[in-house]
XYZ file of C-alpha atoms in Angstrom:
573
model
C -62.339 33.502 -54.905
C -64.885 33.545 -51.904
C -67.775 32.101 -54.214
C -68.857 29.675 -52.077
C -69.602 29.653 -47.614
C -66.250 28.691 -46.041
C -68.386 26.061 -44.488
C -68.441 24.239 -48.381
C -64.862 25.107 -49.459
C -63.480 23.046 -45.907
C -65.808 20.693 -47.333
C -64.337 20.148 -50.283
C -61.014 20.799 -48.828
C -61.099 17.633 -46.876
C -61.239 15.944 -50.583
C -57.915 16.663 -51.801
C -55.923 14.234 -49.879
C -52.260 15.357 -51.258
C -49.998 17.537 -48.514
C -48.613 18.816 -51.975
C -52.020 19.913 -53.482
C -52.639 21.480 -49.622
C -50.202 23.658 -49.473
C -50.836 25.257 -53.457
C -54.261 25.542 -51.905
C -53.108 27.289 -49.165
C -51.393 29.876 -51.702
C -54.382 31.301 -53.185
C -55.653 33.845 -51.041
C -56.292 35.160 -47.364
C -60.057 33.650 -47.111
C -57.993 30.591 -48.480
C -55.540 30.310 -46.541
C -57.928 30.882 -43.766
C -60.000 27.665 -44.283
C -56.705 25.013 -45.069
C -55.162 26.080 -42.165
C -58.302 25.660 -39.452
C -59.471 22.210 -41.462
C -56.414 20.261 -42.129
C -55.663 17.971 -40.012
C -52.379 15.744 -41.872
C -49.301 17.716 -41.722
C -46.172 15.638 -43.584
C -42.097 17.896 -42.463
C -39.378 16.323 -44.172
C -36.883 17.995 -42.540
C -38.000 18.279 -37.977
C -35.561 21.112 -38.623
C -37.482 23.096 -41.531
C -39.631 24.233 -38.928
C -40.270 24.438 -34.814
C -43.021 22.230 -33.466
C -44.796 25.367 -32.309
C -45.181 27.405 -35.290
C -46.708 24.323 -37.261
C -49.657 24.381 -33.855
C -49.702 27.969 -34.105
C -51.016 27.313 -38.151
C -52.545 24.216 -37.319
C -54.316 24.047 -34.529
C -56.653 21.301 -35.484
C -54.056 18.352 -36.371
C -54.658 15.378 -36.225
C -51.552 13.044 -38.285
C -48.294 14.547 -38.290
C -45.406 12.689 -40.107
C -42.252 13.892 -39.785
C -38.665 13.215 -40.557
C -35.771 13.797 -38.951
C -32.036 12.732 -40.469
C -30.985 12.054 -43.941
C -31.420 9.600 -46.273
C -28.102 9.037 -46.054
C -28.160 7.866 -42.755
C -29.605 4.753 -44.316
C -25.766 4.592 -45.734
C -24.290 4.969 -42.513
C -23.181 8.273 -43.961
C -24.545 10.297 -41.224
C -22.856 10.299 -37.788
C -24.990 7.555 -35.111
C -25.464 11.431 -32.720
C -26.243 13.754 -35.134
C -29.707 14.475 -34.226
C -32.982 13.991 -35.447
C -34.466 13.934 -32.185
C -38.548 14.127 -31.021
C -38.217 14.477 -27.994
C -39.138 18.740 -28.523
C -41.802 17.793 -30.999
C -44.294 15.178 -28.488
C -43.055 17.858 -25.659
C -44.504 21.156 -27.623
C -47.741 18.346 -28.299
C -48.162 17.441 -24.908
C -48.305 20.729 -23.965
C -50.735 22.068 -26.734
C -54.556 22.056 -27.018
C -53.492 19.604 -30.101
C -55.702 16.592 -30.463
C -53.006 14.089 -31.499
C -54.196 10.090 -33.245
C -51.857 9.207 -35.762
C -47.728 9.832 -35.160
C -45.369 8.708 -38.044
C -41.596 9.057 -38.005
C -38.642 8.190 -40.229
C -35.127 8.371 -38.653
C -35.617 9.921 -35.633
C -34.188 9.525 -32.335
C -37.182 8.299 -30.183
C -36.514 7.812 -26.137
C -39.064 5.921 -23.546
C -40.058 8.422 -21.734
C -41.090 10.877 -25.362
C -43.093 7.526 -25.952
C -45.155 7.941 -22.557
C -45.643 11.423 -22.698
C -47.351 10.144 -25.433
C -49.176 7.331 -24.308
C -50.517 9.439 -21.277
C -51.394 12.537 -22.749
C -53.287 11.798 -26.134
C -55.989 10.594 -24.977
C -57.210 8.903 -28.768
C -54.627 8.418 -30.065
C -54.727 5.524 -32.810
C -51.367 5.078 -35.307
C -47.542 4.995 -33.898
C -45.485 4.192 -36.996
C -41.760 4.377 -36.217
C -39.117 3.812 -39.617
C -35.691 3.170 -39.075
C -35.873 5.025 -35.534
C -33.525 4.868 -33.050
C -32.882 5.417 -29.010
C -35.914 3.390 -27.400
C -36.835 0.028 -25.628
C -39.709 -2.609 -25.545
C -40.182 -0.505 -22.055
C -41.764 2.896 -24.470
C -43.315 0.407 -26.113
C -45.239 -1.109 -22.419
C -46.136 2.527 -22.127
C -47.734 2.129 -25.948
C -49.505 -0.768 -25.229
C -51.085 0.230 -21.392
C -52.271 3.647 -22.465
C -53.518 3.790 -25.590
C -56.974 2.096 -24.915
C -57.976 3.025 -28.734
C -54.938 1.589 -30.320
C -55.038 0.787 -34.574
C -51.808 0.531 -35.415
C -48.108 -0.153 -33.873
C -46.033 -0.708 -36.547
C -42.023 -1.090 -36.394
C -40.161 -0.763 -39.252
C -36.054 -1.278 -39.221
C -36.027 0.395 -35.975
C -33.339 -0.451 -33.322
C -34.570 -1.489 -30.308
C -32.921 -2.790 -26.966
C -35.257 -6.033 -25.525
C -35.456 -4.975 -21.842
C -38.157 -6.912 -21.479
C -40.105 -9.688 -23.624
C -43.595 -8.684 -21.848
C -44.618 -5.305 -23.705
C -47.153 -7.604 -25.439
C -48.756 -8.375 -22.449
C -49.371 -4.631 -21.603
C -52.501 -4.401 -23.690
C -55.226 -3.533 -21.797
C -57.550 -6.228 -22.064
C -60.331 -4.153 -23.242
C -57.551 -2.905 -26.208
C -59.886 -4.566 -29.272
C -59.220 -2.136 -31.763
C -56.035 -3.209 -33.483
C -56.142 -3.183 -37.096
C -52.323 -3.466 -37.276
C -48.966 -4.778 -35.533
C -46.043 -4.938 -36.592
C -43.092 -5.532 -34.841
C -41.394 -7.577 -36.812
C -37.821 -5.968 -36.345
C -37.924 -6.512 -32.137
C -34.836 -9.200 -31.413
C -35.997 -10.262 -28.309
C -38.630 -12.987 -27.322
C -41.878 -12.413 -27.614
C -44.618 -13.500 -24.775
C -46.287 -16.198 -26.528
C -49.462 -16.500 -24.677
C -49.897 -12.399 -24.897
C -49.845 -12.136 -28.920
C -52.741 -14.742 -28.829
C -55.234 -13.128 -26.398
C -53.868 -9.936 -28.340
C -54.857 -11.572 -31.610
C -58.015 -13.678 -30.381
C -59.699 -10.119 -29.007
C -59.173 -8.175 -32.179
C -61.599 -8.658 -34.509
C -60.812 -5.966 -36.413
C -57.019 -7.768 -37.569
C -56.063 -6.997 -40.865
C -52.220 -6.737 -41.007
C -49.680 -8.418 -38.661
C -45.909 -9.281 -39.168
C -43.896 -11.272 -36.448
C -40.417 -11.640 -35.577
C -38.243 -14.776 -36.069
C -39.313 -15.375 -31.718
C -42.708 -16.443 -32.567
C -42.152 -20.381 -34.268
C -44.649 -21.606 -37.068
C -46.498 -23.615 -34.208
C -47.833 -19.583 -32.863
C -48.565 -18.895 -36.328
C -50.182 -21.738 -36.555
C -52.674 -20.560 -33.503
C -52.529 -17.088 -34.832
C -54.019 -17.462 -38.432
C -56.914 -19.518 -36.471
C -57.699 -16.459 -34.588
C -57.156 -14.228 -37.368
C -58.348 -15.742 -41.027
C -59.439 -12.093 -42.381
C -55.979 -11.086 -42.119
C -54.518 -8.911 -45.537
C -51.358 -8.442 -44.655
C -49.050 -11.605 -42.810
C -45.281 -11.232 -41.797
C -44.458 -14.637 -40.853
C -41.564 -15.389 -38.013
C -39.809 -18.307 -37.799
C -41.114 -20.858 -40.613
C -38.888 -23.782 -39.133
C -40.945 -26.892 -39.026
C -40.738 -30.834 -39.931
C -42.858 -30.797 -42.959
C -44.451 -34.820 -41.922
C -45.383 -33.510 -38.680
C -48.689 -32.801 -37.235
C -47.924 -28.799 -36.274
C -47.221 -28.553 -39.972
C -50.123 -30.397 -41.109
C -52.223 -27.882 -38.650
C -50.822 -24.905 -40.434
C -51.802 -25.800 -43.478
C -54.737 -26.219 -42.729
C -55.346 -22.877 -41.231
C -53.491 -20.846 -44.385
C -56.225 -22.612 -46.555
C -58.655 -20.887 -44.576
C -56.918 -16.791 -45.148
C -58.553 -15.824 -48.229
C -57.749 -12.699 -47.654
C -54.482 -12.470 -47.730
C -52.792 -10.346 -50.435
C -49.019 -9.212 -48.936
C -46.470 -12.057 -47.797
C -43.845 -10.624 -45.815
C -41.060 -12.005 -42.913
C -39.648 -15.777 -43.804
C -36.538 -14.131 -40.938
C -35.719 -18.087 -40.847
C -37.193 -20.721 -42.785
C -37.074 -24.270 -43.922
C -37.286 -24.384 -47.592
C -39.146 -27.761 -47.674
C -41.614 -25.636 -45.700
C -42.474 -23.544 -48.444
C -45.219 -25.766 -50.240
C -47.511 -24.786 -47.275
C -47.822 -20.978 -48.778
C -48.612 -22.272 -51.668
C -52.846 -21.784 -51.897
C -52.413 -18.205 -50.625
C -50.135 -17.121 -52.858
C -52.299 -16.523 -56.500
C -54.054 -13.994 -54.314
C -50.987 -12.030 -53.258
C -50.312 -8.666 -54.489
C -47.189 -7.788 -52.538
C -44.029 -10.299 -51.595
C -41.107 -9.457 -50.050
C -38.913 -12.107 -49.629
C -36.279 -9.101 -48.794
C -34.826 -11.227 -45.196
C -35.325 -14.566 -46.525
C -31.956 -15.849 -46.900
C -32.891 -19.489 -46.452
C -34.695 -19.231 -49.598
C -33.331 -19.584 -53.215
C -32.588 -21.902 -56.526
C -34.942 -23.940 -57.545
C -37.705 -23.260 -54.265
C -37.379 -19.484 -54.989
C -38.524 -19.981 -58.389
C -40.914 -22.499 -57.820
C -42.208 -20.257 -55.183
C -42.196 -17.279 -57.626
C -44.371 -19.203 -60.381
C -47.672 -19.880 -57.967
C -47.474 -15.597 -57.806
C -49.453 -14.690 -61.092
C -51.186 -11.546 -59.631
C -47.869 -9.843 -57.714
C -47.828 -6.190 -57.869
C -45.038 -5.743 -55.942
C -41.699 -7.698 -55.540
C -39.080 -7.398 -53.287
C -36.257 -10.227 -53.154
C -32.441 -11.071 -52.413
C -30.217 -11.554 -55.423
C -30.237 -15.473 -54.627
C -33.325 -15.280 -57.744
C -30.663 -14.902 -59.753
C -30.958 -14.234 -63.960
C -33.453 -17.745 -63.938
C -35.467 -16.210 -61.402
C -35.878 -12.588 -62.916
C -36.858 -14.686 -65.823
C -39.053 -16.558 -64.059
C -40.447 -13.514 -62.609
C -40.896 -11.737 -66.337
C -43.070 -14.770 -67.958
C -45.051 -15.121 -64.580
C -45.921 -11.937 -62.760
C -47.767 -9.353 -65.599
C -48.752 -7.477 -63.255
C -45.816 -6.064 -61.502
C -45.153 -2.562 -60.787
C -42.434 -2.672 -57.894
C -39.320 -4.544 -57.851
C -36.945 -4.216 -55.555
C -34.011 -6.536 -55.369
C -31.435 -7.034 -52.578
C -28.228 -7.444 -52.557
C -27.391 -11.190 -50.499
C -23.570 -9.860 -49.614
C -23.800 -6.291 -49.818
C -19.504 -6.403 -50.271
C -19.944 -8.734 -53.541
C -17.886 -11.280 -52.460
C -20.681 -14.690 -52.810
C -21.610 -16.031 -56.033
C -25.609 -14.874 -55.911
C -25.326 -11.685 -57.780
C -28.406 -10.426 -60.580
C -26.544 -8.856 -63.744
C -28.004 -6.884 -66.728
C -30.016 -9.893 -68.893
C -32.218 -10.267 -65.495
C -33.284 -6.724 -65.528
C -34.086 -7.280 -69.478
C -36.111 -10.246 -69.138
C -37.707 -8.064 -66.754
C -38.323 -5.297 -68.704
C -39.542 -7.375 -71.357
C -42.059 -9.460 -69.729
C -43.333 -6.647 -66.990
C -43.933 -3.553 -68.914
C -46.027 -2.243 -66.156
C -43.394 -1.773 -63.773
C -42.957 1.686 -63.505
C -40.688 1.703 -59.891
C -37.262 -0.207 -59.749
C -34.277 -0.890 -57.475
C -31.645 -3.018 -58.530
C -28.521 -4.325 -57.069
C -26.196 -5.770 -59.627
C -22.836 -7.894 -60.375
C -22.841 -5.590 -63.553
C -24.476 -3.310 -66.028
C -24.520 -2.507 -69.742
C -25.875 0.409 -71.870
C -27.773 -1.884 -74.313
C -29.162 -3.136 -71.684
C -30.641 0.163 -70.161
C -31.287 1.190 -73.439
C -33.758 -1.709 -74.035
C -34.910 -0.905 -70.721
C -36.084 2.787 -71.192
C -37.745 1.270 -74.291
C -39.316 -1.368 -73.109
C -40.584 0.608 -69.589
C -41.199 4.223 -70.299
C -42.967 4.418 -67.179
C -41.056 4.436 -64.177
C -41.315 7.125 -61.773
C -38.275 5.408 -59.135
C -34.745 4.800 -60.850
C -32.626 2.997 -58.499
C -29.918 0.961 -60.027
C -26.376 0.191 -57.183
C -24.042 -2.119 -59.336
C -21.773 -3.525 -56.129
C -18.628 -2.038 -57.948
C -19.970 1.718 -57.673
C -17.745 2.489 -60.320
C -17.577 -0.770 -63.147
C -18.177 0.731 -66.292
C -19.946 -1.385 -69.208
C -19.308 -4.900 -68.754
C -18.990 -5.707 -73.137
C -17.546 -1.932 -74.167
C -15.954 -1.143 -71.515
C -17.331 2.449 -71.686
C -19.086 5.301 -69.346
C -23.125 4.207 -68.358
C -24.135 7.541 -69.714
C -25.647 6.813 -72.738
C -27.230 3.723 -71.040
C -28.995 6.190 -67.443
C -29.472 8.655 -70.786
C -31.625 6.485 -72.529
C -33.100 6.102 -69.245
C -34.225 9.954 -68.488
C -35.302 10.682 -71.878
C -38.009 8.136 -72.388
C -39.245 7.440 -69.365
C -41.263 11.400 -68.969
C -42.246 11.282 -65.599
C -38.936 9.650 -63.845
C -39.631 11.898 -60.243
C -36.628 9.526 -58.713
C -33.037 8.683 -59.237
C -30.003 6.654 -58.331
C -26.744 6.148 -60.537
C -24.356 3.768 -60.860
C -21.042 2.957 -62.278
C -18.679 4.168 -64.700
C -20.218 7.801 -64.844
C -18.773 10.413 -66.863
C -20.675 14.644 -66.877
C -22.100 13.743 -69.878
C -24.398 11.406 -68.299
C -25.516 14.751 -66.018
C -25.480 16.361 -69.499
C -28.742 14.272 -70.596
C -30.493 14.089 -66.681
C -30.246 17.950 -66.908
C -31.727 17.632 -70.691
C -34.147 15.155 -70.076
C -35.106 14.627 -66.560
C -37.932 17.848 -66.306
C -40.090 16.071 -63.330
C -37.264 14.539 -61.370
C -37.468 15.567 -57.299
C -35.077 13.344 -55.964
C -31.375 12.846 -57.565
C -28.637 10.520 -55.446
C -25.019 10.270 -57.096
C -22.221 8.425 -55.856
C -18.551 8.067 -57.576
C -19.333 10.331 -60.445
C -18.483 12.848 -63.356
C -15.852 14.529 -64.149
C -15.861 18.401 -63.480
C -18.563 21.293 -62.169
C -20.107 21.107 -64.973
C -22.001 17.614 -63.991
C -23.447 19.079 -60.944
C -24.455 22.326 -62.860
C -25.913 20.412 -65.355
C -28.725 19.102 -63.177
C -29.223 22.795 -60.976
C -30.136 24.803 -63.841
C -31.751 21.525 -65.720
C -34.274 19.816 -63.233
C -36.550 22.866 -62.712
C -38.732 19.995 -60.050
C -35.096 18.887 -57.908
C -35.599 19.179 -54.579
C -33.728 16.504 -53.087
C -29.753 16.242 -54.716
C -27.487 13.603 -52.760
C -23.805 13.290 -53.643
C -21.043 11.877 -52.720
C -17.416 10.957 -53.650
C -18.262 13.179 -56.588
C -14.942 15.651 -58.139
C -18.087 18.167 -57.158
C -16.706 21.955 -55.749
C -16.798 25.266 -54.953
C -17.818 27.130 -58.483
C -20.927 24.125 -58.724
C -22.190 25.083 -55.638
C -21.951 29.131 -55.868
C -23.270 29.161 -59.931
C -26.866 29.686 -58.421
C -27.235 30.115 -55.032
C -30.844 31.016 -55.095
C -31.575 27.538 -56.611
C -31.238 25.687 -52.834
C -34.560 27.523 -51.341
C -36.855 25.834 -53.875
C -35.137 22.716 -52.872
C -35.609 20.879 -49.325
C -32.118 19.473 -49.165
C -28.338 19.265 -50.583
C -26.241 16.394 -48.760
C -22.574 16.617 -50.146
C -19.914 14.090 -48.294
C -16.013 13.603 -49.978
C -16.613 16.161 -52.134
C -14.156 19.478 -53.616
C -16.204 21.635 -50.897
C -14.298 23.711 -48.588
C -14.780 25.658 -45.608
C -14.629 29.024 -46.960
C -17.140 27.994 -49.963
C -19.751 27.018 -47.506
C -19.033 30.459 -45.544
C -19.947 32.040 -48.062
C -23.374 30.390 -49.342
C -24.377 30.571 -45.569
C -23.554 34.284 -45.840
C -25.863 34.498 -49.247
C -28.239 32.283 -48.097
C -29.773 33.078 -44.235
C -33.020 31.116 -44.931
C -30.768 27.864 -45.067
C -28.694 26.330 -42.582
C -25.387 24.717 -44.100
C -23.757 22.204 -41.404
C -20.799 20.742 -41.815
C -19.797 17.934 -39.702
C -16.691 16.634 -38.974
C -16.669 13.572 -36.574
C -12.902 12.737 -37.828
C -11.499 12.471 -34.096
C -8.095 11.630 -36.180
C -8.556 14.909 -38.006
C -8.168 18.779 -37.136
C -10.521 20.684 -37.957
C -10.043 24.372 -38.217
C -13.113 26.703 -38.469
C -10.167 29.816 -39.199
C -9.069 27.831 -42.192
C -10.869 28.688 -45.630
C -9.197 26.158 -47.361
C -9.877 22.797 -46.068
C -12.282 20.391 -47.733
C -14.878 19.427 -46.017
C -15.986 15.652 -45.046
C -19.549 16.341 -44.848
C -21.793 19.498 -46.312
C -25.877 19.429 -45.450
C -27.559 21.954 -46.190
C -31.344 22.660 -45.783
C -34.437 25.282 -46.320
C -35.652 26.199 -42.774
C -38.007 29.328 -41.249
C -36.607 28.936 -37.774
C -32.590 29.437 -37.852
C -29.564 26.754 -36.862
C -30.720 24.533 -34.494
C -30.278 24.526 -30.924
C -28.725 20.663 -30.480
C -26.027 19.970 -32.903
C -22.839 17.849 -32.087
C -19.822 19.556 -30.576
C -18.836 17.611 -34.564
C -21.715 19.616 -36.431
C -20.340 23.299 -37.265
C -23.632 25.050 -38.102
C -22.372 28.305 -40.025
């Protein structure tokens, strides 16, 4: 394969940005492996326990950008104990000891300490980007260290994190010479903000394109920020409450009209609906609108806002929109590719909800739709069959009925045929989440037709082990399988243990799996970590009783063996 000099191949490899493609390139031959190893600067690790930081550093000495994930996905639904693990500290320490010139770090569902952020900020002089998503363990003291020491910081993006606010002046720690910011997002912070420091920081950041504020930033400050950053492309408002007849509100309207570059709009964490007309002038150019936290917007005000957004490609919204509102979306947003409808009341006790009617309207009006997250009151097979016919290009299809075992709202039958139509029509489907009354039949359909499926989430579904076996035997590209409250047990888990070597992870909770079965699996597959999680203090667990059902089992590939930081309630077999 050595038809070209190494320098030429290295230059060619620079154009390969996909992590999967880079992995494939490294397997071609020894020469390509070596070139790819030394030229690779960006690495994605989907499980922080699948490899050690030392092995990563030895493999990729030119590493500059690292993406790292910690806790399993079901942590988003409070199914993973708070102190299960996912600590970034060993990674930061190992990177700091090496000669790695780290410039970018993206973490998801990890435990991050202030000490780690301090070490990160002081070690890597050219550090430019920190993205923390659904992380915990740190405070604004850690953010202050990043602000103080990272003089070339371009991006600080904090999404859905749990942050203790020790002091509200961390923004004032940015050095006066820091003029490089391109993206700043602190919408998840709950504490007060030094508004003066924020205004000065924005004023000296001429390249700022993305700014997302928390609810402590009032409307009059938003107006001042927009005057200083009229070239923003992505804006997340804080508090959007004011008297529409006030001078401050009129100034805001004037400032917004100058912001002709905004394409993404979010926030409205506190909102007065009568103020929403101020943003109408920029709605015509929006491609992304995120109203998933706008609890104060619903009814006519919400529908009227949507009518101004004809170029939307992505819409995240609460179910306050209703079926009638989704009809407005369908008739207005012909370019829509992604729709997420979140529950305003996850318990389902509220009156606001969407049904199968809204989804059918969307599918008929938005033929480019390829990604869906839909929390609804009810669903029918007929509706899903229609959606599959109207939108065959789905890559991600995630549907959740607020009652997870609710049957077809018209026929009272399982929803097998509806989801079967989805997997049969949508040939490129890579991610699927199921909900409603479902039998083994739906898993037969999934195994037969979902050839490209990589991630499947299942809850309260199936009749027997056959359901899980249909999926494992049929979905050749499956990487992540998440199962909760299903009747799948030992026979399904042990039928083809070699399959797990091709997957990243398997999660099973509240199923019919026993401790003895997990021990057999661990013995057969030493390249896998099999974790048993028993967090209930009321329930005694005897590691010698193989007949006991395990509450939670997490299985994943690793090249470094059992982790060393497991808490007492986690047993690694």
